[in-house]
Coordinates of C-alpha atoms in Angstrom, one line a residue:
M306 CA 1.8 30.7 19.5
L307 CA 1.1 27.5 17.6
M308 CA -2.1 27.3 15.5
Q309 CA -4.2 24.6 17.2
T310 CA -7.4 24.9 15.1
H311 CA -7.8 24.0 11.5
E312 CA -9.7 27.2 11.0
A313 CA -6.6 29.1 12.1
R314 CA -4.4 27.0 9.9
L315 CA -6.6 27.6 6.8
K316 CA -6.6 31.3 7.5
A317 CA -2.8 31.4 7.8
L318 CA -2.5 29.5 4.5
R319 CA -4.7 32.1 2.8
E320 CA -2.7 34.9 4.2
E321 CA 0.5 33.3 2.9
L322 CA -1.1 32.9 -0.5
K323 CA -2.1 36.6 -0.6
R324 CA 1.4 37.6 0.4
R325 CA 2.7 35.6 -2.6
G326 CA 0.1 37.0 -5.0
L327 CA -1.5 33.6 -5.5
D328 CA -5.2 32.8 -5.6
G329 CA -5.1 29.2 -4.6
F330 CA -3.1 26.1 -3.7
V331 CA -3.5 22.3 -4.1
V332 CA -2.6 20.2 -1.1
P333 CA -2.0 16.4 -1.8
I334 CA -1.0 13.5 0.5
S335 CA 2.4 13.1 -1.1
D336 CA 6.2 13.4 -0.8
E337 CA 9.0 14.1 -3.2
H338 CA 9.1 10.4 -4.1
M339 CA 5.3 9.9 -4.7
S340 CA 5.3 7.4 -1.9
E341 CA 2.2 5.6 -0.7
Y342 CA 3.1 6.2 2.9
V343 CA 4.9 9.5 3.8
G344 CA 6.9 10.8 6.7
D345 CA 5.4 13.1 9.3
Y346 CA 7.0 16.1 7.7
A347 CA 5.0 15.5 4.6
Q348 CA 1.6 15.1 6.2
R349 CA 0.5 18.5 5.1
L350 CA -3.1 17.6 4.2
G351 CA -3.6 16.1 7.7
W352 CA -2.2 19.2 9.3
L353 CA -4.4 21.5 7.3
T354 CA -7.7 19.6 7.4
G355 CA -7.5 16.9 10.1
F356 CA -8.0 14.1 7.5
G357 CA -6.2 10.9 8.5
G358 CA -6.7 8.8 5.4
S359 CA -3.9 7.7 3.1
A360 CA -5.3 9.1 -0.2
G361 CA -6.9 12.4 -1.1
F362 CA -6.1 16.0 -1.6
A363 CA -7.5 19.5 -0.9
A364 CA -7.7 22.7 -2.9
V365 CA -7.8 26.1 -1.2
T366 CA -8.6 29.4 -2.8
L367 CA -8.9 32.7 -1.0
T368 CA -12.7 32.2 -0.7
H369 CA -13.4 28.5 -1.1
A370 CA -11.9 25.2 0.0
A371 CA -12.7 21.5 -0.7
I372 CA -11.3 18.1 0.2
F373 CA -11.4 15.4 -2.5
V374 CA -11.5 11.7 -1.4
D375 CA -12.6 8.4 -3.0
G376 CA -15.4 6.1 -1.9
R377 CA -13.1 4.4 0.7
Y378 CA -13.1 7.6 2.8
T379 CA -16.6 8.9 2.4
V380 CA -17.5 8.3 6.1
Q381 CA -14.0 9.1 7.5
V382 CA -13.7 12.5 5.9
R383 CA -17.0 13.6 7.4
D384 CA -15.9 12.5 10.8
Q385 CA -12.5 14.2 10.6
V386 CA -12.9 17.3 8.5
D387 CA -15.0 20.4 9.4
E388 CA -17.7 20.9 6.7
N389 CA -17.8 24.6 7.6
L390 CA -14.2 24.9 6.3
F391 CA -14.0 22.4 3.5
E392 CA -16.6 21.1 1.0
Y393 CA -16.7 17.3 0.6
R394 CA -15.9 16.2 -2.9
S395 CA -15.9 12.6 -4.2
I396 CA -13.4 11.3 -6.8
P397 CA -13.3 10.3 -9.6
G398 CA -16.8 11.8 -10.0
D399 CA -15.8 15.3 -9.0
S400 CA -13.0 17.0 -11.0
L401 CA -10.5 19.3 -9.4
G402 CA -10.3 21.3 -12.6
E403 CA -14.0 21.8 -12.8
W404 CA -14.2 22.8 -9.2
L405 CA -11.4 25.4 -9.7
K406 CA -13.3 26.7 -12.7
D407 CA -16.5 27.1 -10.6
V408 CA -14.8 29.0 -7.7
S409 CA -12.1 31.0 -9.5
E410 CA -12.3 34.0 -11.7
A411 CA -10.4 34.4 -15.0
G412 CA -6.8 35.4 -14.4
A413 CA -6.6 33.3 -11.2
K414 CA -3.2 31.9 -10.3
I415 CA -3.4 28.5 -8.6
A416 CA -0.2 27.2 -7.2
Y417 CA 1.1 23.6 -6.7
D418 CA 4.3 22.2 -5.2
P419 CA 6.3 20.8 -8.2
W420 CA 7.9 18.3 -5.9
L421 CA 4.6 16.7 -4.9
H422 CA 3.0 16.2 -8.3
T423 CA 3.8 14.4 -11.6
W424 CA 4.1 16.0 -15.0
S425 CA 1.0 14.2 -16.3
W426 CA -1.1 15.5 -13.3
V427 CA -0.1 19.0 -14.1
E428 CA -0.7 18.6 -17.9
A429 CA -4.2 17.2 -17.3
L430 CA -5.2 19.9 -14.9
E431 CA -3.8 22.7 -17.1
K432 CA -5.8 21.3 -20.1
T433 CA -9.0 21.7 -18.0
V434 CA -8.5 25.1 -16.4
E435 CA -6.5 27.1 -19.0
P436 CA -9.6 27.7 -21.2
A437 CA -11.2 29.4 -18.3
G438 CA -8.2 31.8 -17.9
I439 CA -6.8 30.0 -14.9
T440 CA -3.0 29.5 -14.7
M441 CA -1.3 26.8 -12.8
I442 CA 1.9 28.1 -11.1
P443 CA 4.7 25.9 -9.7
A444 CA 5.4 27.3 -6.2
E445 CA 9.1 28.1 -5.5
S446 CA 8.5 26.7 -2.0
N447 CA 5.5 25.0 -0.3
P448 CA 3.3 27.7 1.3
I449 CA 2.1 25.3 4.0
D450 CA 5.7 24.8 5.1
A451 CA 5.9 28.6 5.7
V452 CA 3.0 28.6 8.1
W453 CA 3.3 25.1 9.8
Q454 CA 5.2 26.3 12.8
D455 CA 5.9 23.0 14.4
Q456 CA 6.4 21.0 11.2
P457 CA 8.5 17.9 12.0
S458 CA 11.9 17.5 10.3
P459 CA 12.5 14.7 7.9
S460 CA 13.8 11.6 9.7
D461 CA 17.5 11.5 10.3
A462 CA 17.5 7.7 11.0
Q463 CA 20.6 5.9 9.6
A464 CA 20.2 3.8 6.5
I465 CA 21.1 0.1 7.0
V466 CA 22.5 -2.6 4.8
H467 CA 20.1 -5.3 3.4
T468 CA 22.4 -8.3 3.2
E469 CA 23.0 -10.2 0.0
E470 CA 21.9 -13.4 1.8
L471 CA 18.4 -11.8 2.1
A472 CA 18.4 -9.9 -1.2
G473 CA 19.6 -12.8 -3.3
R474 CA 21.5 -10.6 -5.7
S475 CA 24.3 -8.0 -5.3
S476 CA 23.8 -4.4 -5.9
A477 CA 26.5 -4.5 -8.5
D478 CA 24.5 -7.2 -10.4
K479 CA 21.4 -5.1 -10.3
R480 CA 23.1 -1.9 -11.4
A481 CA 24.7 -3.9 -14.3
E482 CA 21.2 -4.9 -15.4
V483 CA 20.0 -1.3 -15.3
A484 CA 23.1 -0.3 -17.3
D485 CA 22.3 -2.9 -19.9
W486 CA 18.7 -1.4 -20.1
L487 CA 20.1 2.1 -20.5
C488 CA 22.4 1.0 -23.4
D489 CA 19.5 -0.9 -25.1
E490 CA 17.3 2.3 -24.8
G491 CA 20.1 4.6 -26.0
L492 CA 20.2 6.5 -22.7
D493 CA 23.0 7.8 -20.5
A494 CA 21.3 7.7 -17.1
V495 CA 18.1 7.1 -15.3
V496 CA 16.8 9.1 -12.3
V497 CA 15.4 6.8 -9.6
P498 CA 13.2 8.8 -7.1
A499 CA 11.0 5.9 -5.8
L500 CA 12.2 5.0 -2.4
D501 CA 11.5 1.3 -2.7
S502 CA 13.3 1.1 -6.0
I503 CA 16.4 2.8 -4.5
A504 CA 16.3 0.3 -1.6
W505 CA 16.1 -2.6 -4.0
L506 CA 18.8 -1.4 -6.4
L507 CA 21.4 -0.6 -3.7
N508 CA 20.4 -3.3 -1.2
I509 CA 19.7 -0.8 1.6
R510 CA 16.8 -0.2 3.9
G511 CA 15.8 2.5 6.4
S512 CA 13.2 3.6 8.9
D513 CA 12.2 7.0 7.5
V514 CA 8.6 6.2 6.6
S515 CA 6.1 4.3 8.7
H516 CA 5.3 0.8 7.5
T517 CA 7.9 0.8 4.6
P518 CA 11.6 0.2 5.5
V519 CA 13.1 2.8 3.2
A520 CA 15.6 5.7 3.5
L521 CA 14.9 9.2 2.1
S522 CA 17.2 9.6 -0.9
Y523 CA 17.5 9.8 -4.6
V524 CA 19.6 7.8 -7.1
I525 CA 21.0 8.6 -10.5
A526 CA 22.2 5.4 -12.2
H527 CA 24.5 5.6 -15.2
K528 CA 25.1 3.4 -18.2
D529 CA 28.5 2.3 -17.0
G530 CA 27.0 0.6 -14.0
T531 CA 27.9 3.4 -11.5
A532 CA 25.4 5.3 -9.5
E533 CA 25.1 8.4 -7.3
L534 CA 23.2 8.2 -4.1
F535 CA 21.9 11.5 -2.7
I536 CA 21.2 11.1 1.0
A537 CA 21.5 13.3 4.1
P538 CA 25.1 12.8 5.5
E539 CA 23.8 11.9 9.0
K540 CA 22.1 8.9 7.6
V541 CA 25.4 7.4 6.2
T542 CA 27.4 5.0 8.4
P543 CA 30.8 3.4 7.7
E544 CA 29.0 0.1 7.2
L545 CA 26.8 1.6 4.5
T546 CA 29.8 3.3 2.7
Q547 CA 31.7 0.0 2.7
H548 CA 28.7 -1.9 1.4
L549 CA 28.1 0.5 -1.4
G550 CA 31.7 0.4 -2.6
N551 CA 33.6 2.6 -5.0
A552 CA 31.0 2.4 -7.8
V553 CA 28.4 4.2 -5.8
T554 CA 29.2 7.9 -5.1
V555 CA 27.5 9.1 -1.9
R556 CA 26.5 12.8 -2.1
A557 CA 24.4 15.1 0.2
R558 CA 20.7 15.0 -0.6
D559 CA 20.6 18.8 -1.1
E560 CA 23.1 18.4 -4.1
F561 CA 20.4 16.4 -6.1
V562 CA 18.9 19.4 -7.9
G563 CA 22.3 20.7 -8.9
A564 CA 23.3 17.3 -10.2
L565 CA 20.2 17.2 -12.4
G566 CA 21.1 20.6 -13.7
S567 CA 24.6 19.5 -14.7
M568 CA 23.5 16.8 -17.2
E569 CA 23.6 19.0 -20.3
G570 CA 23.2 17.0 -23.5
K571 CA 22.7 13.7 -21.6
K572 CA 19.8 11.5 -22.5
V573 CA 18.1 10.8 -19.2
S574 CA 15.0 8.7 -18.3
V575 CA 12.5 9.5 -15.5
D576 CA 9.5 7.3 -14.5
P577 CA 6.3 9.2 -15.2
D578 CA 4.6 7.8 -12.1
F579 CA 7.4 8.7 -9.6
G580 CA 9.3 11.5 -11.3
V581 CA 7.8 14.7 -10.0
V582 CA 7.6 18.0 -11.9
G583 CA 10.6 19.4 -10.0
I584 CA 12.9 16.7 -11.4
A585 CA 11.8 17.3 -14.9
Q586 CA 12.1 21.1 -14.5
A587 CA 15.7 20.7 -13.2
L588 CA 16.7 18.4 -16.0
R589 CA 15.2 20.7 -18.6
A590 CA 16.8 23.8 -17.1
G591 CA 20.2 22.0 -17.2
G592 CA 19.9 21.1 -20.8
A593 CA 19.4 17.4 -20.4
K594 CA 17.3 15.5 -23.0
F595 CA 14.9 13.7 -20.8
T596 CA 12.2 11.1 -21.6
F597 CA 9.5 9.4 -19.5
K598 CA 10.0 5.6 -19.3
Q599 CA 9.1 3.1 -16.6
D600 CA 11.7 2.8 -13.9
P601 CA 13.8 -0.3 -15.0
T602 CA 13.9 -1.6 -11.4
I603 CA 10.1 -2.0 -11.0
L604 CA 9.5 -5.2 -12.9
A605 CA 12.8 -6.7 -11.8
K606 CA 11.9 -5.9 -8.2
A607 CA 8.5 -7.6 -8.6
I608 CA 10.0 -10.9 -9.8
K609 CA 11.4 -12.4 -6.6
N610 CA 14.5 -14.6 -6.7
S611 CA 14.9 -17.8 -4.7
A612 CA 16.4 -16.1 -1.7
E613 CA 13.6 -13.6 -1.5
V614 CA 11.0 -16.4 -1.9
Q615 CA 12.5 -18.4 0.9
G616 CA 12.6 -15.2 3.0
H617 CA 8.9 -14.7 2.4
R618 CA 8.2 -18.3 3.4
D619 CA 10.2 -17.9 6.6
A620 CA 8.5 -14.6 7.5
Q621 CA 5.0 -16.0 6.7
A622 CA 5.6 -19.0 8.9
R623 CA 6.5 -16.8 11.9
D624 CA 3.6 -14.5 11.1
G625 CA 1.2 -17.3 10.8
A626 CA 2.0 -18.5 14.3
A627 CA 1.5 -15.0 15.7
V628 CA -1.9 -14.5 14.0
S629 CA -3.0 -18.0 15.0
R630 CA -2.2 -17.2 18.7
F631 CA -4.1 -13.9 18.3
L632 CA -7.2 -15.6 16.9
R633 CA -7.3 -18.1 19.7
W634 CA -6.9 -15.3 22.2
L635 CA -9.8 -13.5 20.5
E636 CA -12.0 -16.5 20.6
V637 CA -11.5 -16.9 24.3
T638 CA -11.7 -13.3 25.4
A639 CA -14.0 -11.4 23.0
P640 CA -17.3 -13.1 23.9
A641 CA -17.2 -11.1 27.2
G642 CA -17.7 -7.9 25.3
E643 CA -14.8 -6.1 26.9
I644 CA -12.3 -6.0 23.9
D645 CA -12.3 -3.0 21.7
E646 CA -10.9 -2.5 18.2
L647 CA -7.7 -0.7 19.3
A648 CA -7.0 -3.3 22.1
A649 CA -7.4 -6.1 19.6
A650 CA -4.9 -4.4 17.1
A651 CA -2.4 -3.8 19.9
K652 CA -2.7 -7.4 21.1
L653 CA -2.1 -8.7 17.6
E654 CA 1.0 -6.5 17.2
G655 CA 2.2 -7.9 20.6
F656 CA 1.9 -11.5 19.4
R657 CA 4.0 -10.5 16.3
R658 CA 6.7 -8.9 18.4
A659 CA 6.8 -11.9 20.7
H660 CA 7.6 -14.1 17.8
G661 CA 10.7 -12.0 17.1
D662 CA 12.3 -9.9 14.4
L663 CA 9.3 -7.7 13.7
R664 CA 10.6 -4.3 12.5
D665 CA 7.2 -2.6 11.9
T666 CA 3.7 -3.3 10.9
S667 CA 3.4 -3.2 7.1
F668 CA 0.3 -0.9 7.2
D669 CA -2.1 0.4 9.8
T670 CA -4.0 -2.6 11.1
I671 CA -7.7 -2.7 10.0
S672 CA -9.3 -3.9 13.2
A673 CA -13.0 -3.7 12.3
A674 CA -16.0 -4.8 14.3
S675 CA -19.6 -5.0 13.2
G676 CA -20.5 -2.2 10.7
H677 CA -16.9 -0.9 10.6
A678 CA -16.0 -4.2 8.8
A679 CA -18.2 -3.0 6.0
L680 CA -15.6 -0.2 5.3
P681 CA -12.8 -2.0 3.3
H682 CA -10.2 0.6 4.4
Y683 CA -11.4 1.4 7.9
K684 CA -8.7 2.9 10.2
V685 CA -9.5 2.7 13.9
D686 CA -8.6 5.6 16.1
E687 CA -9.6 6.9 19.5
D688 CA -12.7 8.6 18.1
S689 CA -14.0 5.7 16.0
N690 CA -12.9 2.9 18.4
I691 CA -15.8 0.6 19.6
L692 CA -16.1 -2.6 21.6
I693 CA -16.3 -5.7 19.5
P694 CA -19.9 -6.9 20.0
P695 CA -20.4 -10.6 20.9
G696 CA -22.6 -12.3 18.3
S697 CA -21.0 -10.4 15.4
I698 CA -18.5 -10.6 12.6
Y699 CA -15.0 -9.1 13.2
L700 CA -12.5 -8.5 10.4
V701 CA -8.8 -7.9 10.9
D702 CA -6.5 -7.0 8.0
S703 CA -2.8 -6.7 9.1
G704 CA 0.8 -7.4 8.3
G705 CA 4.3 -7.2 9.5
Q706 CA 7.7 -6.1 8.2
Y707 CA 10.4 -8.7 8.8
P708 CA 13.9 -8.5 7.4
A709 CA 13.1 -11.7 5.5
G710 CA 9.8 -10.6 4.0
T711 CA 6.6 -8.5 4.2
T712 CA 3.3 -10.1 5.2
D713 CA -0.4 -9.1 4.7
I714 CA -3.3 -11.2 5.8
T715 CA -7.0 -10.8 6.4
R716 CA -9.2 -13.0 8.5
T717 CA -12.9 -12.6 9.2
V718 CA -14.1 -14.4 12.3
W719 CA -17.3 -15.0 14.2
I720 CA -17.3 -13.5 17.7
D721 CA -19.4 -15.8 19.9
T722 CA -21.6 -14.9 22.9
P723 CA -21.0 -16.4 26.4
E724 CA -24.2 -18.5 26.0
G725 CA -23.4 -19.5 22.4
S726 CA -24.6 -18.0 19.1
E727 CA -24.6 -18.6 15.3
P728 CA -23.9 -16.4 12.3
T729 CA -27.0 -15.6 10.2
S730 CA -27.6 -17.6 7.0
E731 CA -26.8 -14.5 5.0
M732 CA -23.4 -14.2 6.7
R733 CA -22.6 -17.8 6.0
D734 CA -23.7 -17.5 2.4
R735 CA -21.6 -14.4 1.7
F736 CA -18.6 -15.8 3.6
T737 CA -18.7 -19.0 1.6
R738 CA -19.1 -17.2 -1.7
V739 CA -16.0 -15.1 -0.9
L740 CA -14.2 -18.3 0.1
K741 CA -15.1 -20.0 -3.2
G742 CA -13.7 -17.0 -5.1
H743 CA -10.6 -17.1 -3.0
I744 CA -10.1 -20.8 -3.8
Q745 CA -10.6 -20.2 -7.6
I746 CA -7.8 -17.6 -7.6
D747 CA -5.6 -19.9 -5.6
R748 CA -6.2 -22.8 -8.0
A749 CA -6.1 -20.8 -11.2
I750 CA -3.9 -22.1 -14.0
F751 CA -3.2 -19.7 -16.9
P752 CA -0.8 -19.3 -19.9
Q753 CA 2.2 -17.1 -19.8
G754 CA 1.1 -13.7 -21.1
T755 CA -2.0 -13.5 -18.9
N756 CA -2.5 -10.4 -16.8
G757 CA -4.3 -9.7 -13.5
G758 CA -7.3 -8.1 -15.2
Q759 CA -8.0 -11.4 -17.0
I760 CA -8.3 -13.5 -13.9
D761 CA -10.1 -11.1 -11.6
A762 CA -13.6 -12.4 -12.5
L763 CA -12.6 -15.9 -11.1
A764 CA -12.8 -14.4 -7.6
R765 CA -16.2 -12.6 -8.2
Q766 CA -18.2 -15.2 -10.1
Y767 CA -20.0 -16.7 -7.0
L768 CA -20.8 -13.3 -5.6
W769 CA -22.1 -12.2 -9.0
E770 CA -24.4 -15.3 -9.0
A771 CA -26.0 -13.8 -5.9
G772 CA -26.3 -10.3 -7.3
V773 CA -23.5 -8.8 -5.2
D774 CA -19.9 -7.6 -5.8
Y775 CA -17.1 -5.8 -4.0
A776 CA -15.6 -2.4 -5.0
H777 CA -11.9 -3.0 -4.5
G778 CA -9.3 -5.0 -6.4
T779 CA -8.7 -8.7 -5.8
G780 CA -4.9 -8.6 -5.4
H781 CA -1.9 -6.3 -5.3
G782 CA 1.8 -7.0 -5.5
V783 CA 3.9 -7.3 -2.3
G784 CA 7.5 -6.4 -1.7
S785 CA 10.4 -8.2 -0.1
F786 CA 10.9 -6.3 3.2
L787 CA 9.6 -3.3 1.2
G788 CA 6.2 -1.9 0.3
V789 CA 3.2 -4.0 1.1
H790 CA 1.6 -2.6 -2.0
E791 CA 4.1 -3.0 -4.8
G792 CA 3.6 -2.8 -8.6
P793 CA 3.4 -3.3 -11.4
Q794 CA 1.2 -6.3 -11.1
R795 CA -2.4 -6.2 -9.9
I796 CA -5.5 -8.4 -9.9
A797 CA -8.5 -6.2 -10.5
K798 CA -11.3 -5.4 -13.0
P799 CA -9.7 -4.1 -16.2
G800 CA -10.0 -0.4 -16.8
G801 CA -11.6 2.0 -14.4
G802 CA -8.2 3.5 -13.5
Q803 CA -6.9 0.3 -11.9
A804 CA -3.2 0.6 -12.6
G805 CA -1.4 -2.7 -13.2
T806 CA -4.3 -4.8 -14.4
S807 CA -2.7 -5.1 -17.9
Q808 CA 0.7 -6.2 -16.5
E809 CA 1.6 -9.7 -17.5
L810 CA 2.1 -12.0 -14.6
H811 CA 5.5 -13.7 -14.2
A812 CA 6.8 -16.6 -12.1
G813 CA 8.3 -15.1 -8.9
M814 CA 5.6 -12.4 -8.5
I815 CA 3.9 -12.3 -5.1
L816 CA 0.3 -11.0 -4.9
S817 CA -2.5 -10.9 -2.5
N818 CA -5.7 -13.0 -3.0
E819 CA -8.4 -11.0 -1.2
P820 CA -12.0 -11.1 -2.4
G821 CA -14.6 -9.7 -0.1
Y822 CA -18.2 -8.7 0.6
Y823 CA -19.5 -5.7 2.5
K824 CA -23.0 -5.0 3.7
A825 CA -23.1 -1.3 4.6
G826 CA -23.6 -0.6 8.3
E827 CA -23.8 -4.3 9.2
F828 CA -20.8 -6.5 8.5
G829 CA -17.9 -7.0 6.1
I830 CA -16.0 -10.1 4.9
R831 CA -12.6 -10.5 3.4
I832 CA -10.3 -13.6 3.2
E833 CA -6.7 -12.7 2.2
N834 CA -3.6 -14.8 1.7
L835 CA -0.5 -13.9 -0.2
V836 CA 0.4 -16.2 -3.1
L837 CA 3.5 -16.8 -5.2
T838 CA 3.2 -17.1 -8.9
I839 CA 4.9 -20.3 -10.0
E840 CA 5.3 -22.4 -13.2
Q841 CA 2.9 -25.3 -13.6
D842 CA 4.1 -28.6 -14.9
I843 CA 1.3 -29.9 -17.1
D844 CA 1.7 -33.0 -19.2
G845 CA 1.2 -32.2 -22.8
A846 CA 1.0 -28.5 -22.2
E847 CA 1.4 -26.4 -25.4
G848 CA 3.4 -23.5 -24.0
R849 CA 4.3 -22.2 -20.6
F850 CA 1.6 -22.2 -17.9
L851 CA 1.5 -20.5 -14.5
G852 CA -0.4 -20.8 -11.3
F853 CA -0.3 -19.8 -7.6
E854 CA 1.2 -21.2 -4.5
P855 CA -0.2 -20.0 -1.1
L856 CA 2.4 -18.3 1.2
T857 CA 0.0 -17.4 4.1
F858 CA -0.9 -20.1 6.6
V859 CA -3.6 -19.3 9.2
P860 CA -6.9 -21.2 9.8
I861 CA -10.1 -20.0 8.0
D862 CA -13.0 -19.7 10.4
R863 CA -15.2 -22.8 9.7
R864 CA -18.1 -21.3 11.8
L865 CA -18.8 -19.0 8.9
I866 CA -18.8 -21.6 6.2
E867 CA -22.0 -23.0 4.7
K868 CA -20.6 -26.4 3.7
S869 CA -23.5 -27.2 1.4
L870 CA -22.3 -24.4 -1.0
L871 CA -18.9 -26.0 -1.4
T872 CA -18.1 -28.6 -4.0
D873 CA -16.2 -31.7 -3.1
S874 CA -13.0 -30.3 -4.7
E875 CA -13.4 -27.1 -2.7
I876 CA -13.7 -29.0 0.5
A877 CA -10.6 -31.0 -0.5
W878 CA -8.8 -27.7 -1.1
L879 CA -9.8 -26.4 2.3
D880 CA -8.7 -29.6 4.1
A881 CA -5.4 -29.6 2.2
Y882 CA -4.8 -26.0 3.0
H883 CA -5.5 -26.5 6.7
A884 CA -3.3 -29.6 6.8
R885 CA -0.5 -27.3 5.5
V886 CA -1.3 -24.7 8.1
R887 CA -1.0 -27.4 10.8
E888 CA 2.3 -28.6 9.3
I889 CA 3.9 -25.1 9.3
V890 CA 2.4 -23.5 12.4
A891 CA 1.9 -26.3 14.9
P892 CA 5.7 -26.8 15.6
Q893 CA 5.7 -23.1 16.8
L894 CA 2.8 -23.5 19.3
D895 CA 2.1 -25.4 22.5
G896 CA -0.6 -25.9 25.1
D897 CA -4.0 -24.4 24.5
D898 CA -2.7 -22.5 21.4
L899 CA -1.7 -25.9 19.8
A900 CA -5.0 -27.5 20.8
W901 CA -6.9 -24.7 19.2
L902 CA -4.9 -24.9 16.0
E903 CA -5.5 -28.7 15.7
R904 CA -9.2 -28.2 16.2
E905 CA -9.4 -25.4 13.6
T906 CA -7.4 -27.3 11.0
A907 CA -9.3 -30.6 11.3
P908 CA -10.9 -31.8 8.1
L909 CA -14.2 -30.0 7.4

C-alpha cells in the first residue's frame, strides 16, 4: 500500500534510518548535477514534506524534523508543510549545523547523499557539528529512495542534436578550446557534471528536466580534444551518434563511477559548484589527483556568438507578439472579474504555442494578482489560485524555451473595472521609480572590467530616494535554449551570498534587467527585459566600454506611469523603446491586436 500522508512518509524514513543505524538525514532539492530544476525522480523533498518551492532542504532525526527555506518561501512553506511534522526554519539566519547540534546527542550519525551535495557544503557542516560529537556520514544509497514506493524513474527521453546553425560553433571547436585550457592548467581531464554545460559542449539538448532542455548525462573531457559521454543507452539515437562523431565515446551512464575510478595518476579538474561529493570520492578512491576549478565551459557558454544572438532576437520577436496578444486579451476580459491566476497563465502559454516552435516554458509562470504579486517568487497552484480582482495590479513573469533562444519577461499591468478605475498615486509612484531604475540599467555605459555588483545601484537609486528597496537581484544570466538562470554573471548587491556579482561583464553576455517593488499583502511591481551586453563606440574613449541593448519587446503599461516623475530623456527612452516594439511586433499582429499595440506604443 502506498504511503499517502506525509506523516506516514516521515515515519517510514525514520524506520529506514533506524534499520541503517543512522540518527538523521538531510534532504535537499537537488540532483546528481546540482541542477536548478530537477526531474520528478529527484523531487525527494516535495515527496517527504509537500513543499513545492524550488529551493530549500529538510533535516530529519529520529525525534525532530525541520524544513529550511529562504525569505521567498516564508508564506508558501506554511501553506504546504505540516507544522506538526516539521519546524519552519529560515535561511540564512538559521543554521543547519546549529539545529543539528540542538536536537542531536553526542555520537549521533547524520547521513547525507554524497550525490546531492558539494564538497564545500559537507566541509562547512562538518566544521560546525564535529565539535559537538556529531559525525556526518555519506549514505551508500539514498534512504528516501528505499521507502518511496512509487518513485518515478529518470526520464528515458531521447537526446537530440542542437544544430551548428543555431549553436554557432561546432562541438569539436568547443572541445578544442577545453583541451587548450586543460593544457594551460597542466591537467589531463575535466569532469563536466552540469547538464547545461554538457549540452553546450556537445551541441545536444534533451527533455529530461522541466523548463531546461537538457539530457541526463555526464562528460569527461580530455586534453587531446576527445570526450566520453555517459548517458543511458535508450537515450541515444543514430542521429546523435553520427553528430558526436568518433572523438566522443558514448558509454552507459552507469559506467561513470567506474570511469572515475580508473583515472589513477591523472590530474583531473571538477567544478566546486557542480561536482558533488560522490564524484570527488570516486576520483580519490581511484587514485586520481583531482582539483577544484571552475568548469571551463561556463564563461564560454555565457558569451554568446553571433548565431546565438540572432537566435535570441528571433525568439524574442516571436515571444513579444505572443505576450502582446495576451496583454490585450487580459485588458479586454479581466475587468469582468472572472479570470483567475491559473487561467491567465494557461492562456499566455496558449498564445506562445500558437506562435509556433515553443518547446516548453522556461520556468513556472508567476501569475500573481493583488497581494500575491508582492511575493517575488510566487507560484500559483490549485490551492493558492485566486480571481484577478478588477481595480488592482497584476504581475506576470514568464518565459519560453524555443530552439533559437530562451525568453524571460515580466510585465506589471493595471486591471481596470467595467466602469473604469485608476491606480493609486502610490502605485504610480512606485511603478515609475521601478521604470526609472530599469531605464538606468538599459542605458548604462561602463568600462571593460566592470562587474554586475558595481552597476546594481543604478536600478535602485530612485526607490532608495523614497526609502524603499527590493530584496532580490536586479539581473541574472540567460542561456541559449538552455537554463533561464545561467551563470556566471549577475547584477545584484555585492556580497550577501549573491554568487556572480564579482564576475566581469563581457560583450555577448545576456542578462535580465528586472528591478521591482513589493508592498506586502497589497501589490507588487516588476519590469523585466532581457538585454545583450554590447561594445559601445564612444568618440575619444580611453579604453573599451560596454553597454546594453534590449532584446525583449513588449509594451510597458502607461496607465501605471506618473509622467511628472520622468525626465525628458527618460520619456525619450520610453518612446524610442515603444517605437522599436511596434517595428518588431506589429508585422506579426492584425485586427484588434494590432490596434491595441499601436495605441500602447504611441508616444507618451
